[in-house]
PDB file of C-alpha atoms in Angstrom:
ATOM      1  CA  MET A   1     -48.192-178.061 -19.761  1.00  0.00           C
ATOM      2  CA  ILE A   2     -46.335-175.501 -21.673  1.00  0.00           C
ATOM      3  CA  LEU A   3     -43.881-175.329 -19.035  1.00  0.00           C
ATOM      4  CA  ALA A   4     -43.183-178.957 -18.948  1.00  0.00           C
ATOM      5  CA  ARG A   5     -42.761-178.705 -22.726  1.00  0.00           C
ATOM      6  CA  VAL A   6     -40.450-175.738 -22.588  1.00  0.00           C
ATOM      7  CA  VAL A   7     -38.211-177.715 -19.649  1.00  0.00           C
ATOM      8  CA  VAL A   8     -37.930-181.041 -21.952  1.00  0.00           C
ATOM      9  CA  VAL A   9     -36.814-178.587 -24.852  1.00  0.00           C
ATOM     10  CA  VAL A  10     -34.049-177.048 -22.611  1.00  0.00           C
ATOM     11  CA  LEU A  11     -33.161-180.675 -21.394  1.00  0.00           C
ATOM     12  CA  LEU A  12     -32.573-181.434 -24.742  1.00  0.00           C
ATOM     13  CA  LEU A  13     -30.744-178.499 -25.848  1.00  0.00           C
ATOM     14  CA  PHE A  14     -28.335-179.096 -22.986  1.00  0.00           C
ATOM     15  CA  GLY A  15     -28.098-182.825 -24.206  1.00  0.00           C
ATOM     16  CA  VAL A  16     -27.078-181.403 -27.946  1.00  0.00           C
ATOM     17  CA  LEU A  17     -24.547-179.072 -26.729  1.00  0.00           C
ATOM     18  CA  LEU A  18     -22.945-181.466 -24.337  1.00  0.00           C
ATOM     19  CA  LEU A  19     -22.588-184.461 -27.141  1.00  0.00           C
ATOM     20  CA  THR A  20     -21.319-181.506 -29.641  1.00  0.00           C
ATOM     21  CA  ARG A  21     -18.996-180.766 -26.957  1.00  0.00           C
ATOM     22  CA  LEU A  22     -17.762-184.156 -26.385  1.00  0.00           C
ATOM     23  CA  TYR A  23     -17.722-185.186 -29.792  1.00  0.00           C
ATOM     24  CA  ARG A  24     -15.526-182.082 -30.555  1.00  0.00           C
ATOM     25  CA  SER A  25     -13.341-182.758 -27.912  1.00  0.00           C
ATOM     26  CA  TRP A  26     -13.099-186.445 -28.884  1.00  0.00           C
ATOM     27  CA  ARG A  27     -12.464-185.450 -32.609  1.00  0.00           C
ATOM     28  CA  GLY A  28      -9.666-182.869 -31.745  1.00  0.00           C
ATOM     29  CA  ALA A  29      -7.681-185.152 -29.340  1.00  0.00           C
ATOM     30  CA  VAL A  30      -4.234-185.583 -30.109  1.00  0.00           C
ATOM     31  CA  ILE A  31      -2.843-189.240 -29.602  1.00  0.00           C
ATOM     32  CA  THR A  32       0.882-189.287 -29.712  1.00  0.00           C
ATOM     33  CA  ASP A  33       2.844-192.380 -31.277  1.00  0.00           C
ATOM     34  CA  ARG A  34       1.968-195.725 -30.096  1.00  0.00           C
ATOM     35  CA  PRO A  35       3.718-199.009 -30.752  1.00  0.00           C
ATOM     36  CA  LEU A  36       0.449-200.386 -31.533  1.00  0.00           C
ATOM     37  CA  HIS A  37       0.788-198.695 -34.848  1.00  0.00           C
ATOM     38  CA  PRO A  38       2.190-200.655 -38.024  1.00  0.00           C
ATOM     39  CA  LEU A  39       4.591-199.179 -40.542  1.00  0.00           C
ATOM     40  CA  VAL A  40       3.330-196.509 -42.927  1.00  0.00           C
ATOM     41  CA  PRO A  41       3.345-198.682 -46.181  1.00  0.00           C
ATOM     42  CA  ALA A  42       6.386-197.792 -48.387  1.00  0.00           C
ATOM     43  CA  VAL A  43       4.069-197.211 -51.293  1.00  0.00           C
ATOM     44  CA  LEU A  44       2.784-194.163 -49.333  1.00  0.00           C
ATOM     45  CA  LEU A  45       6.227-192.921 -48.505  1.00  0.00           C
ATOM     46  CA  ALA A  46       7.910-192.850 -51.504  1.00  0.00           C
ATOM     47  CA  GLY A  47      11.478-192.532 -49.978  1.00  0.00           C
ATOM     48  CA  ALA A  48      10.383-189.184 -48.543  1.00  0.00           C
ATOM     49  CA  GLU A  49      12.099-188.070 -45.059  1.00  0.00           C
ATOM     50  CA  ARG A  50       8.606-187.334 -43.431  1.00  0.00           C
ATOM     51  CA  THR A  51       5.148-187.950 -44.996  1.00  0.00           C
ATOM     52  CA  TRP A  52       1.675-187.222 -43.395  1.00  0.00           C
ATOM     53  CA  VAL A  53      -0.976-189.406 -44.561  1.00  0.00           C
ATOM     54  CA  VAL A  54      -4.324-187.760 -44.024  1.00  0.00           C
ATOM     55  CA  PHE A  55      -7.429-190.324 -43.994  1.00  0.00           C
ATOM     56  CA  THR A  56     -10.403-188.528 -45.116  1.00  0.00           C
ATOM     57  CA  THR A  57     -13.862-189.619 -45.950  1.00  0.00           C
ATOM     58  CA  PRO A  58     -15.762-188.387 -48.941  1.00  0.00           C
ATOM     59  CA  TYR A  59     -18.166-185.933 -47.157  1.00  0.00           C
ATOM     60  CA  CYS A  60     -15.598-184.847 -44.869  1.00  0.00           C
ATOM     61  CA  ALA A  61     -15.536-180.800 -45.042  1.00  0.00           C
ATOM     62  CA  GLY A  62     -12.734-180.264 -42.902  1.00  0.00           C
ATOM     63  CA  CYS A  63     -10.237-182.431 -44.800  1.00  0.00           C
ATOM     64  CA  GLY A  64      -9.094-180.138 -47.328  1.00  0.00           C
ATOM     65  CA  PRO A  65      -8.131-177.484 -45.244  1.00  0.00           C
ATOM     66  CA  VAL A  66      -6.512-179.583 -42.900  1.00  0.00           C
ATOM     67  CA  GLU A  67      -4.409-181.047 -45.739  1.00  0.00           C
ATOM     68  CA  GLU A  68      -3.470-177.290 -46.656  1.00  0.00           C
ATOM     69  CA  SER A  69      -2.629-176.666 -43.345  1.00  0.00           C
ATOM     70  CA  LEU A  70      -0.121-179.423 -42.862  1.00  0.00           C
ATOM     71  CA  ARG A  71       1.146-178.569 -46.184  1.00  0.00           C
ATOM     72  CA  ALA A  72       2.055-174.668 -45.507  1.00  0.00           C
ATOM     73  CA  SER A  73       3.262-175.956 -41.893  1.00  0.00           C
ATOM     74  CA  ASP A  74       5.429-178.632 -42.719  1.00  0.00           C
ATOM     75  CA  PRO A  75       6.495-177.721 -46.341  1.00  0.00           C
ATOM     76  CA  GLY A  76       9.002-180.479 -46.440  1.00  0.00           C
ATOM     77  CA  ALA A  77       6.789-183.329 -45.862  1.00  0.00           C
ATOM     78  CA  ARG A  78       4.985-185.405 -48.286  1.00  0.00           C
ATOM     79  CA  ILE A  79       1.230-185.110 -48.047  1.00  0.00           C
ATOM     80  CA  VAL A  80      -0.625-188.209 -49.234  1.00  0.00           C
ATOM     81  CA  ARG A  81      -4.672-188.608 -49.097  1.00  0.00           C
ATOM     82  CA  VAL A  82      -6.274-191.792 -48.360  1.00  0.00           C
ATOM     83  CA  ASP A  83      -9.907-192.124 -48.596  1.00  0.00           C
ATOM     84  CA  ALA A  84     -10.791-194.393 -45.656  1.00  0.00           C
ATOM     85  CA  THR A  85     -13.883-195.405 -47.200  1.00  0.00           C
ATOM     86  CA  ARG A  86     -11.910-197.168 -50.307  1.00  0.00           C
ATOM     87  CA  GLU A  87      -8.837-198.463 -47.917  1.00  0.00           C
ATOM     88  CA  PRO A  88     -10.595-199.866 -45.077  1.00  0.00           C
ATOM     89  CA  ALA A  89      -8.182-202.261 -44.207  1.00  0.00           C
ATOM     90  CA  LEU A  90      -5.521-199.227 -44.163  1.00  0.00           C
ATOM     91  CA  ALA A  91      -8.072-196.852 -42.102  1.00  0.00           C
ATOM     92  CA  GLN A  92      -8.641-200.057 -39.943  1.00  0.00           C
ATOM     93  CA  ALA A  93      -4.996-200.920 -39.331  1.00  0.00           C
ATOM     94  CA  PHE A  94      -4.158-197.130 -38.244  1.00  0.00           C
ATOM     95  CA  SER A  95      -7.412-196.970 -35.716  1.00  0.00           C
ATOM     96  CA  VAL A  96      -8.875-194.372 -37.814  1.00  0.00           C
ATOM     97  CA  ARG A  97     -12.467-193.882 -36.644  1.00  0.00           C
ATOM     98  CA  SER A  98     -13.105-190.310 -37.811  1.00  0.00           C
ATOM     99  CA  ALA A  99     -11.689-187.897 -40.606  1.00  0.00           C
ATOM    100  CA  PRO A 100      -9.818-186.179 -40.866  1.00  0.00           C
ATOM    101  CA  THR A 101      -7.245-188.330 -38.887  1.00  0.00           C
ATOM    102  CA  ALA A 102      -3.174-187.403 -40.117  1.00  0.00           C
ATOM    103  CA  VAL A 103      -0.609-189.767 -39.456  1.00  0.00           C
ATOM    104  CA  LEU A 104       2.768-188.676 -39.534  1.00  0.00           C
ATOM    105  CA  ALA A 105       5.535-191.053 -40.404  1.00  0.00           C
ATOM    106  CA  ASP A 106       9.414-191.029 -40.713  1.00  0.00           C
ATOM    107  CA  ALA A 107      11.540-192.283 -43.777  1.00  0.00           C
ATOM    108  CA  ASP A 108      11.373-195.740 -42.187  1.00  0.00           C
ATOM    109  CA  GLY A 109       7.366-195.373 -41.559  1.00  0.00           C
ATOM    110  CA  LEU A 110       7.599-195.037 -38.104  1.00  0.00           C
ATOM    111  CA  VAL A 111       4.382-193.244 -36.779  1.00  0.00           C
ATOM    112  CA  GLN A 112       5.918-190.363 -35.042  1.00  0.00           C
ATOM    113  CA  ALA A 113       2.467-188.498 -34.237  1.00  0.00           C
ATOM    114  CA  ARG A 114      -1.210-189.028 -34.923  1.00  0.00           C
ATOM    115  CA  LEU A 115      -3.770-186.378 -35.009  1.00  0.00           C
ATOM    116  CA  VAL A 116      -7.286-186.661 -35.099  1.00  0.00           C
ATOM    117  CA  GLY A 117      -9.770-183.891 -36.061  1.00  0.00           C
ATOM    118  CA  THR A 118      -9.120-180.558 -37.527  1.00  0.00           C
ATOM    119  CA  GLU A 119      -8.529-179.076 -33.829  1.00  0.00           C
ATOM    120  CA  ALA A 120      -5.907-181.511 -33.258  1.00  0.00           C
ATOM    121  CA  VAL A 121      -4.115-180.562 -36.465  1.00  0.00           C
ATOM    122  CA  HIS A 122      -4.725-176.523 -35.931  1.00  0.00           C
ATOM    123  CA  ARG A 123      -3.125-176.952 -32.380  1.00  0.00           C
ATOM    124  CA  TRP A 124      -0.130-178.977 -33.867  1.00  0.00           C
ATOM    125  CA  THR A 125       0.285-176.275 -36.874  1.00  0.00           C
ATOM    126  CA  ALA A 126      -0.040-173.185 -34.361  1.00  0.00           C
ATOM    127  CA  ALA A 127       2.672-175.009 -31.998  1.00  0.00           C
ATOM    128  CA  ARG A 128       5.333-175.100 -34.990  1.00  0.00           C
ATOM    129  CA  ALA A 129       4.402-171.526 -35.930  1.00  0.00           C
TER     130      ALA A 129
ATOM    131  CA  MET B   1      -4.669-198.159 -54.248  1.00  0.00           C
ATOM    132  CA  ALA B   2      -8.195-196.819 -54.698  1.00  0.00           C
ATOM    133  CA  SER B   3     -10.585-198.725 -56.780  1.00  0.00           C
ATOM    134  CA  SER B   4     -12.562-197.196 -59.360  1.00  0.00           C
ATOM    135  CA  PRO B   5     -16.461-196.561 -58.878  1.00  0.00           C
ATOM    136  CA  ARG B   6     -18.913-198.625 -60.369  1.00  0.00           C
ATOM    137  CA  THR B   7     -21.007-195.757 -61.551  1.00  0.00           C
ATOM    138  CA  ALA B   8     -20.327-191.956 -62.138  1.00  0.00           C
ATOM    139  CA  PRO B   9     -20.537-190.198 -58.831  1.00  0.00           C
ATOM    140  CA  PRO B  10     -23.200-187.714 -58.425  1.00  0.00           C
ATOM    141  CA  LYS B  11     -22.283-184.182 -58.500  1.00  0.00           C
ATOM    142  CA  ALA B  12     -20.948-182.965 -55.382  1.00  0.00           C
ATOM    143  CA  ILE B  13     -22.709-180.387 -53.105  1.00  0.00           C
ATOM    144  CA  ASP B  14     -21.687-177.631 -50.554  1.00  0.00           C
ATOM    145  CA  PRO B  15     -22.253-179.325 -47.496  1.00  0.00           C
ATOM    146  CA  ARG B  16     -23.404-176.319 -45.643  1.00  0.00           C
ATOM    147  CA  GLY B  17     -26.731-176.962 -47.233  1.00  0.00           C
ATOM    148  CA  PRO B  18     -27.537-179.991 -45.432  1.00  0.00           C
ATOM    149  CA  ARG B  19     -26.439-178.338 -41.985  1.00  0.00           C
ATOM    150  CA  PHE B  20     -28.731-175.503 -42.711  1.00  0.00           C
ATOM    151  CA  ASN B  21     -31.549-178.234 -43.526  1.00  0.00           C
ATOM    152  CA  GLN B  22     -30.755-179.885 -40.196  1.00  0.00           C
ATOM    153  CA  ALA B  23     -30.897-176.763 -38.407  1.00  0.00           C
ATOM    154  CA  VAL B  24     -34.221-175.216 -39.420  1.00  0.00           C
ATOM    155  CA  LEU B  25     -35.540-179.261 -39.061  1.00  0.00           C
ATOM    156  CA  ALA B  26     -34.338-179.048 -35.143  1.00  0.00           C
ATOM    157  CA  THR B  27     -35.664-175.773 -34.794  1.00  0.00           C
ATOM    158  CA  VAL B  28     -39.039-175.989 -36.036  1.00  0.00           C
ATOM    159  CA  LEU B  29     -39.747-179.316 -34.571  1.00  0.00           C
ATOM    160  CA  LEU B  30     -38.725-178.274 -30.744  1.00  0.00           C
ATOM    161  CA  VAL B  31     -40.803-174.765 -31.379  1.00  0.00           C
ATOM    162  CA  ALA B  32     -43.501-177.235 -32.656  1.00  0.00           C
ATOM    163  CA  PHE B  33     -43.442-179.286 -29.586  1.00  0.00           C
ATOM    164  CA  VAL B  34     -43.312-176.388 -27.049  1.00  0.00           C
ATOM    165  CA  ALA B  35     -46.346-174.794 -29.046  1.00  0.00           C
ATOM    166  CA  ASN B  36     -48.272-178.284 -29.370  1.00  0.00           C
ATOM    167  CA  ARG B  37     -48.403-178.386 -33.128  1.00  0.00           C
ATOM    168  CA  PRO B  38     -48.379-181.575 -34.230  1.00  0.00           C
ATOM    169  CA  TRP B  39     -49.183-180.605 -37.988  1.00  0.00           C
ATOM    170  CA  ALA B  40     -46.042-179.204 -38.289  1.00  0.00           C
ATOM    171  CA  VAL B  41     -44.603-182.962 -38.231  1.00  0.00           C
ATOM    172  CA  PRO B  42     -45.996-184.122 -41.576  1.00  0.00           C
ATOM    173  CA  VAL B  43     -45.188-180.598 -43.209  1.00  0.00           C
ATOM    174  CA  LEU B  44     -41.717-181.309 -42.086  1.00  0.00           C
ATOM    175  CA  ALA B  45     -41.926-184.675 -43.099  1.00  0.00           C
ATOM    176  CA  GLY B  46     -43.040-183.609 -46.863  1.00  0.00           C
ATOM    177  CA  CYS B  47     -40.248-180.969 -47.158  1.00  0.00           C
ATOM    178  CA  LEU B  48     -37.732-183.709 -46.192  1.00  0.00           C
ATOM    179  CA  LEU B  49     -39.249-186.122 -48.779  1.00  0.00           C
ATOM    180  CA  ALA B  50     -39.291-183.262 -51.551  1.00  0.00           C
ATOM    181  CA  GLY B  51     -35.471-182.908 -50.940  1.00  0.00           C
ATOM    182  CA  VAL B  52     -34.764-186.523 -50.960  1.00  0.00           C
ATOM    183  CA  VAL B  53     -36.957-187.333 -54.154  1.00  0.00           C
ATOM    184  CA  GLY B  54     -36.314-184.147 -56.281  1.00  0.00           C
ATOM    185  CA  GLY B  55     -33.113-183.131 -54.901  1.00  0.00           C
ATOM    186  CA  PRO B  56     -32.026-179.695 -53.219  1.00  0.00           C
ATOM    187  CA  ARG B  57     -33.941-177.615 -55.764  1.00  0.00           C
ATOM    188  CA  PHE B  58     -37.414-179.169 -54.393  1.00  0.00           C
ATOM    189  CA  GLY B  59     -36.481-179.296 -50.720  1.00  0.00           C
ATOM    190  CA  PRO B  60     -37.470-175.771 -49.403  1.00  0.00           C
ATOM    191  CA  PHE B  61     -35.029-175.301 -47.107  1.00  0.00           C
ATOM    192  CA  LEU B  62     -32.079-176.252 -49.069  1.00  0.00           C
ATOM    193  CA  ALA B  63     -33.522-174.252 -52.050  1.00  0.00           C
ATOM    194  CA  PHE B  64     -33.824-171.371 -49.402  1.00  0.00           C
ATOM    195  CA  TYR B  65     -30.023-171.648 -48.694  1.00  0.00           C
ATOM    196  CA  ALA B  66     -29.232-171.807 -52.439  1.00  0.00           C
ATOM    197  CA  ALA B  67     -31.117-168.845 -53.465  1.00  0.00           C
ATOM    198  CA  VAL B  68     -30.632-166.526 -50.542  1.00  0.00           C
ATOM    199  CA  ILE B  69     -27.751-167.516 -47.954  1.00  0.00           C
ATOM    200  CA  LYS B  70     -25.594-168.942 -50.170  1.00  0.00           C
ATOM    201  CA  PRO B  71     -24.501-166.375 -52.620  1.00  0.00           C
ATOM    202  CA  ARG B  72     -23.771-164.214 -49.493  1.00  0.00           C
ATOM    203  CA  LEU B  73     -21.470-166.466 -48.230  1.00  0.00           C
ATOM    204  CA  ALA B  74     -17.756-167.365 -49.305  1.00  0.00           C
ATOM    205  CA  PRO B  75     -17.309-170.603 -51.595  1.00  0.00           C
ATOM    206  CA  PRO B  76     -17.015-173.757 -49.619  1.00  0.00           C
ATOM    207  CA  GLY B  77     -13.779-174.967 -48.952  1.00  0.00           C
ATOM    208  CA  GLU B  78     -14.881-178.342 -49.731  1.00  0.00           C
ATOM    209  CA  LEU B  79     -17.852-180.366 -51.316  1.00  0.00           C
ATOM    210  CA  GLU B  80     -19.588-183.481 -50.119  1.00  0.00           C
ATOM    211  CA  ASP B  81     -21.056-186.309 -51.817  1.00  0.00           C
ATOM    212  CA  PRO B  82     -25.131-185.860 -51.336  1.00  0.00           C
ATOM    213  CA  ARG B  83     -25.618-189.628 -51.057  1.00  0.00           C
ATOM    214  CA  PRO B  84     -24.831-190.086 -47.325  1.00  0.00           C
ATOM    215  CA  PRO B  85     -26.792-186.657 -46.557  1.00  0.00           C
ATOM    216  CA  ARG B  86     -29.681-187.688 -48.533  1.00  0.00           C
ATOM    217  CA  PHE B  87     -29.668-191.115 -46.891  1.00  0.00           C
ATOM    218  CA  ALA B  88     -29.882-189.251 -43.211  1.00  0.00           C
ATOM    219  CA  ALA B  89     -32.772-187.175 -44.775  1.00  0.00           C
ATOM    220  CA  THR B  90     -34.443-190.397 -45.992  1.00  0.00           C
ATOM    221  CA  VAL B  91     -34.271-191.823 -42.301  1.00  0.00           C
ATOM    222  CA  GLY B  92     -35.668-188.655 -41.067  1.00  0.00           C
ATOM    223  CA  THR B  93     -38.399-188.559 -43.321  1.00  0.00           C
ATOM    224  CA  VAL B  94     -39.307-192.135 -42.415  1.00  0.00           C
ATOM    225  CA  VAL B  95     -39.436-191.788 -38.947  1.00  0.00           C
ATOM    226  CA  LEU B  96     -41.139-188.509 -38.914  1.00  0.00           C
ATOM    227  CA  ALA B  97     -43.759-190.428 -41.201  1.00  0.00           C
ATOM    228  CA  ALA B  98     -44.041-192.587 -38.390  1.00  0.00           C
ATOM    229  CA  SER B  99     -44.620-189.891 -35.768  1.00  0.00           C
ATOM    230  CA  THR B 100     -47.478-188.631 -38.203  1.00  0.00           C
ATOM    231  CA  VAL B 101     -49.344-192.001 -38.044  1.00  0.00           C
ATOM    232  CA  ALA B 102     -48.832-192.069 -34.145  1.00  0.00           C
ATOM    233  CA  PHE B 103     -50.717-188.760 -34.153  1.00  0.00           C
ATOM    234  CA  VAL B 104     -53.223-189.877 -36.610  1.00  0.00           C
ATOM    235  CA  ALA B 105     -53.819-192.926 -34.261  1.00  0.00           C
ATOM    236  CA  GLY B 106     -53.759-190.659 -31.527  1.00  0.00           C
ATOM    237  CA  ASN B 107     -50.903-191.849 -29.640  1.00  0.00           C
ATOM    238  CA  VAL B 108     -49.750-188.092 -29.117  1.00  0.00           C
ATOM    239  CA  ASP B 109     -46.556-189.538 -26.844  1.00  0.00           C
ATOM    240  CA  VAL B 110     -45.142-191.617 -29.377  1.00  0.00           C
ATOM    241  CA  GLY B 111     -45.804-188.988 -31.972  1.00  0.00           C
ATOM    242  CA  TRP B 112     -43.854-186.410 -30.401  1.00  0.00           C
ATOM    243  CA  ALA B 113     -40.910-188.991 -28.995  1.00  0.00           C
ATOM    244  CA  LEU B 114     -40.472-189.768 -32.459  1.00  0.00           C
ATOM    245  CA  ALA B 115     -40.381-186.224 -33.780  1.00  0.00           C
ATOM    246  CA  LEU B 116     -38.161-185.275 -30.720  1.00  0.00           C
ATOM    247  CA  ILE B 117     -35.538-187.873 -31.735  1.00  0.00           C
ATOM    248  CA  VAL B 118     -35.296-186.463 -35.179  1.00  0.00           C
ATOM    249  CA  ALA B 119     -34.866-183.118 -33.831  1.00  0.00           C
ATOM    250  CA  VAL B 120     -32.374-184.116 -31.465  1.00  0.00           C
ATOM    251  CA  LEU B 121     -30.182-185.766 -34.012  1.00  0.00           C
ATOM    252  CA  ALA B 122     -30.751-183.255 -36.733  1.00  0.00           C
ATOM    253  CA  GLY B 123     -29.286-180.587 -34.018  1.00  0.00           C
ATOM    254  CA  LEU B 124     -26.529-182.687 -33.211  1.00  0.00           C
ATOM    255  CA  ALA B 125     -25.688-182.704 -37.124  1.00  0.00           C
ATOM    256  CA  ALA B 126     -26.234-179.182 -37.360  1.00  0.00           C
ATOM    257  CA  THR B 127     -24.266-178.041 -34.637  1.00  0.00           C
ATOM    258  CA  SER B 128     -21.303-180.843 -34.279  1.00  0.00           C
ATOM    259  CA  GLY B 129     -21.199-182.044 -38.028  1.00  0.00           C
ATOM    260  CA  MET B 130     -21.757-185.535 -36.065  1.00  0.00           C
ATOM    261  CA  CYS B 131     -24.467-186.864 -38.989  1.00  0.00           C
ATOM    262  CA  VAL B 132     -26.007-190.359 -37.575  1.00  0.00           C
ATOM    263  CA  GLY B 133     -27.646-191.197 -40.840  1.00  0.00           C
ATOM    264  CA  CYS B 134     -24.257-190.267 -42.907  1.00  0.00           C
ATOM    265  CA  GLU B 135     -22.307-192.911 -40.726  1.00  0.00           C
ATOM    266  CA  ILE B 136     -24.783-195.350 -41.311  1.00  0.00           C
ATOM    267  CA  TYR B 137     -24.876-194.671 -44.962  1.00  0.00           C
ATOM    268  CA  LEU B 138     -21.046-195.400 -45.292  1.00  0.00           C
ATOM    269  CA  LEU B 139     -21.494-198.257 -42.717  1.00  0.00           C
ATOM    270  CA  VAL B 140     -23.693-200.052 -45.583  1.00  0.00           C
ATOM    271  CA  ALA B 141     -21.745-198.562 -48.436  1.00  0.00           C
ATOM    272  CA  ARG B 142     -18.534-200.427 -47.285  1.00  0.00           C
ATOM    273  CA  ARG B 143     -20.300-203.460 -46.376  1.00  0.00           C
ATOM    274  CA  ARG B 144     -22.332-203.758 -49.997  1.00  0.00           C
ATOM    275  CA  GLY B 145     -19.005-202.648 -51.371  1.00  0.00           C
ATOM    276  CA  ILE B 146     -20.682-199.259 -52.793  1.00  0.00           C
ATOM    277  CA  SER B 147     -18.002-196.962 -53.809  1.00  0.00           C
ATOM    278  CA  VAL B 148     -18.094-193.790 -52.863  1.00  0.00           C
ATOM    279  CA  PRO B 149     -16.205-191.043 -54.824  1.00  0.00           C
ATOM    280  CA  ARG B 150     -13.521-188.655 -52.626  1.00  0.00           C
ATOM    281  CA  HIS B 151     -14.650-185.317 -51.980  1.00  0.00           C
ATOM    282  CA  THR B 152     -13.855-182.919 -54.285  1.00  0.00           C
ATOM    283  CA  ALA B 153     -11.860-179.338 -53.782  1.00  0.00           C
ATOM    284  CA  GLY B 154     -14.322-176.552 -53.742  1.00  0.00           C
ATOM    285  CA  PRO B 155     -14.488-173.934 -56.433  1.00  0.00           C
TER     286      PRO B 155
END
């Protein structure tokens, strides 16, 4: 009886670890520019050559460090934080499914890159270092 | 662009506290299942309920984290709104209460099934940060127009 229970727990732990890996992988996925993205609104660009729009949520623990990482790695770029829960239409327009999601736009608002998750941002900043 | 909140936002919390709470919950539930100790389920439900109703000071695991573990750690990089994890804890309390009812009614399999669902979701939240209850809260909050404040920079 106890052996059967141990087997169940091991299977559950395996499932949790698998889901954790899948979730982290999904969050860490880097999706490059797609023509589906609309232009980043001019009010967010404010005339900057490069603008990072960082979509966050209120309980996102990794969003602040991501913002700082982008700021340090791309000092010439403007960084704008957008709370996806307060701007659901904007978040939906950029297909934001999780936070942090960082969108890089040029001066015309064209999306140059889209990074989903802290790992994707860290990979991007490491590649620039 | 952001709208102002309807009411004053609650004090932000260290997100590692709920993570610790979830890790303990998952571990104890799994150990209780292996050892066939169903009395652990209502005990854990009570611990969760205390944290939900009274706040982190009254939740035993949250209080332990705040008193013993947190002082030994660096300050958190970010703080989070307490409402999503509190909602998640409420959902966990309800499911553990249903599990307790099932045990009392003699339906042990249903009781453990419900308890293991909580264990898996709590374990997933603790290891990956994927908090299903928090996501449900935000989904409901968006639909009801509840304004949830931006996260706050850590100290």
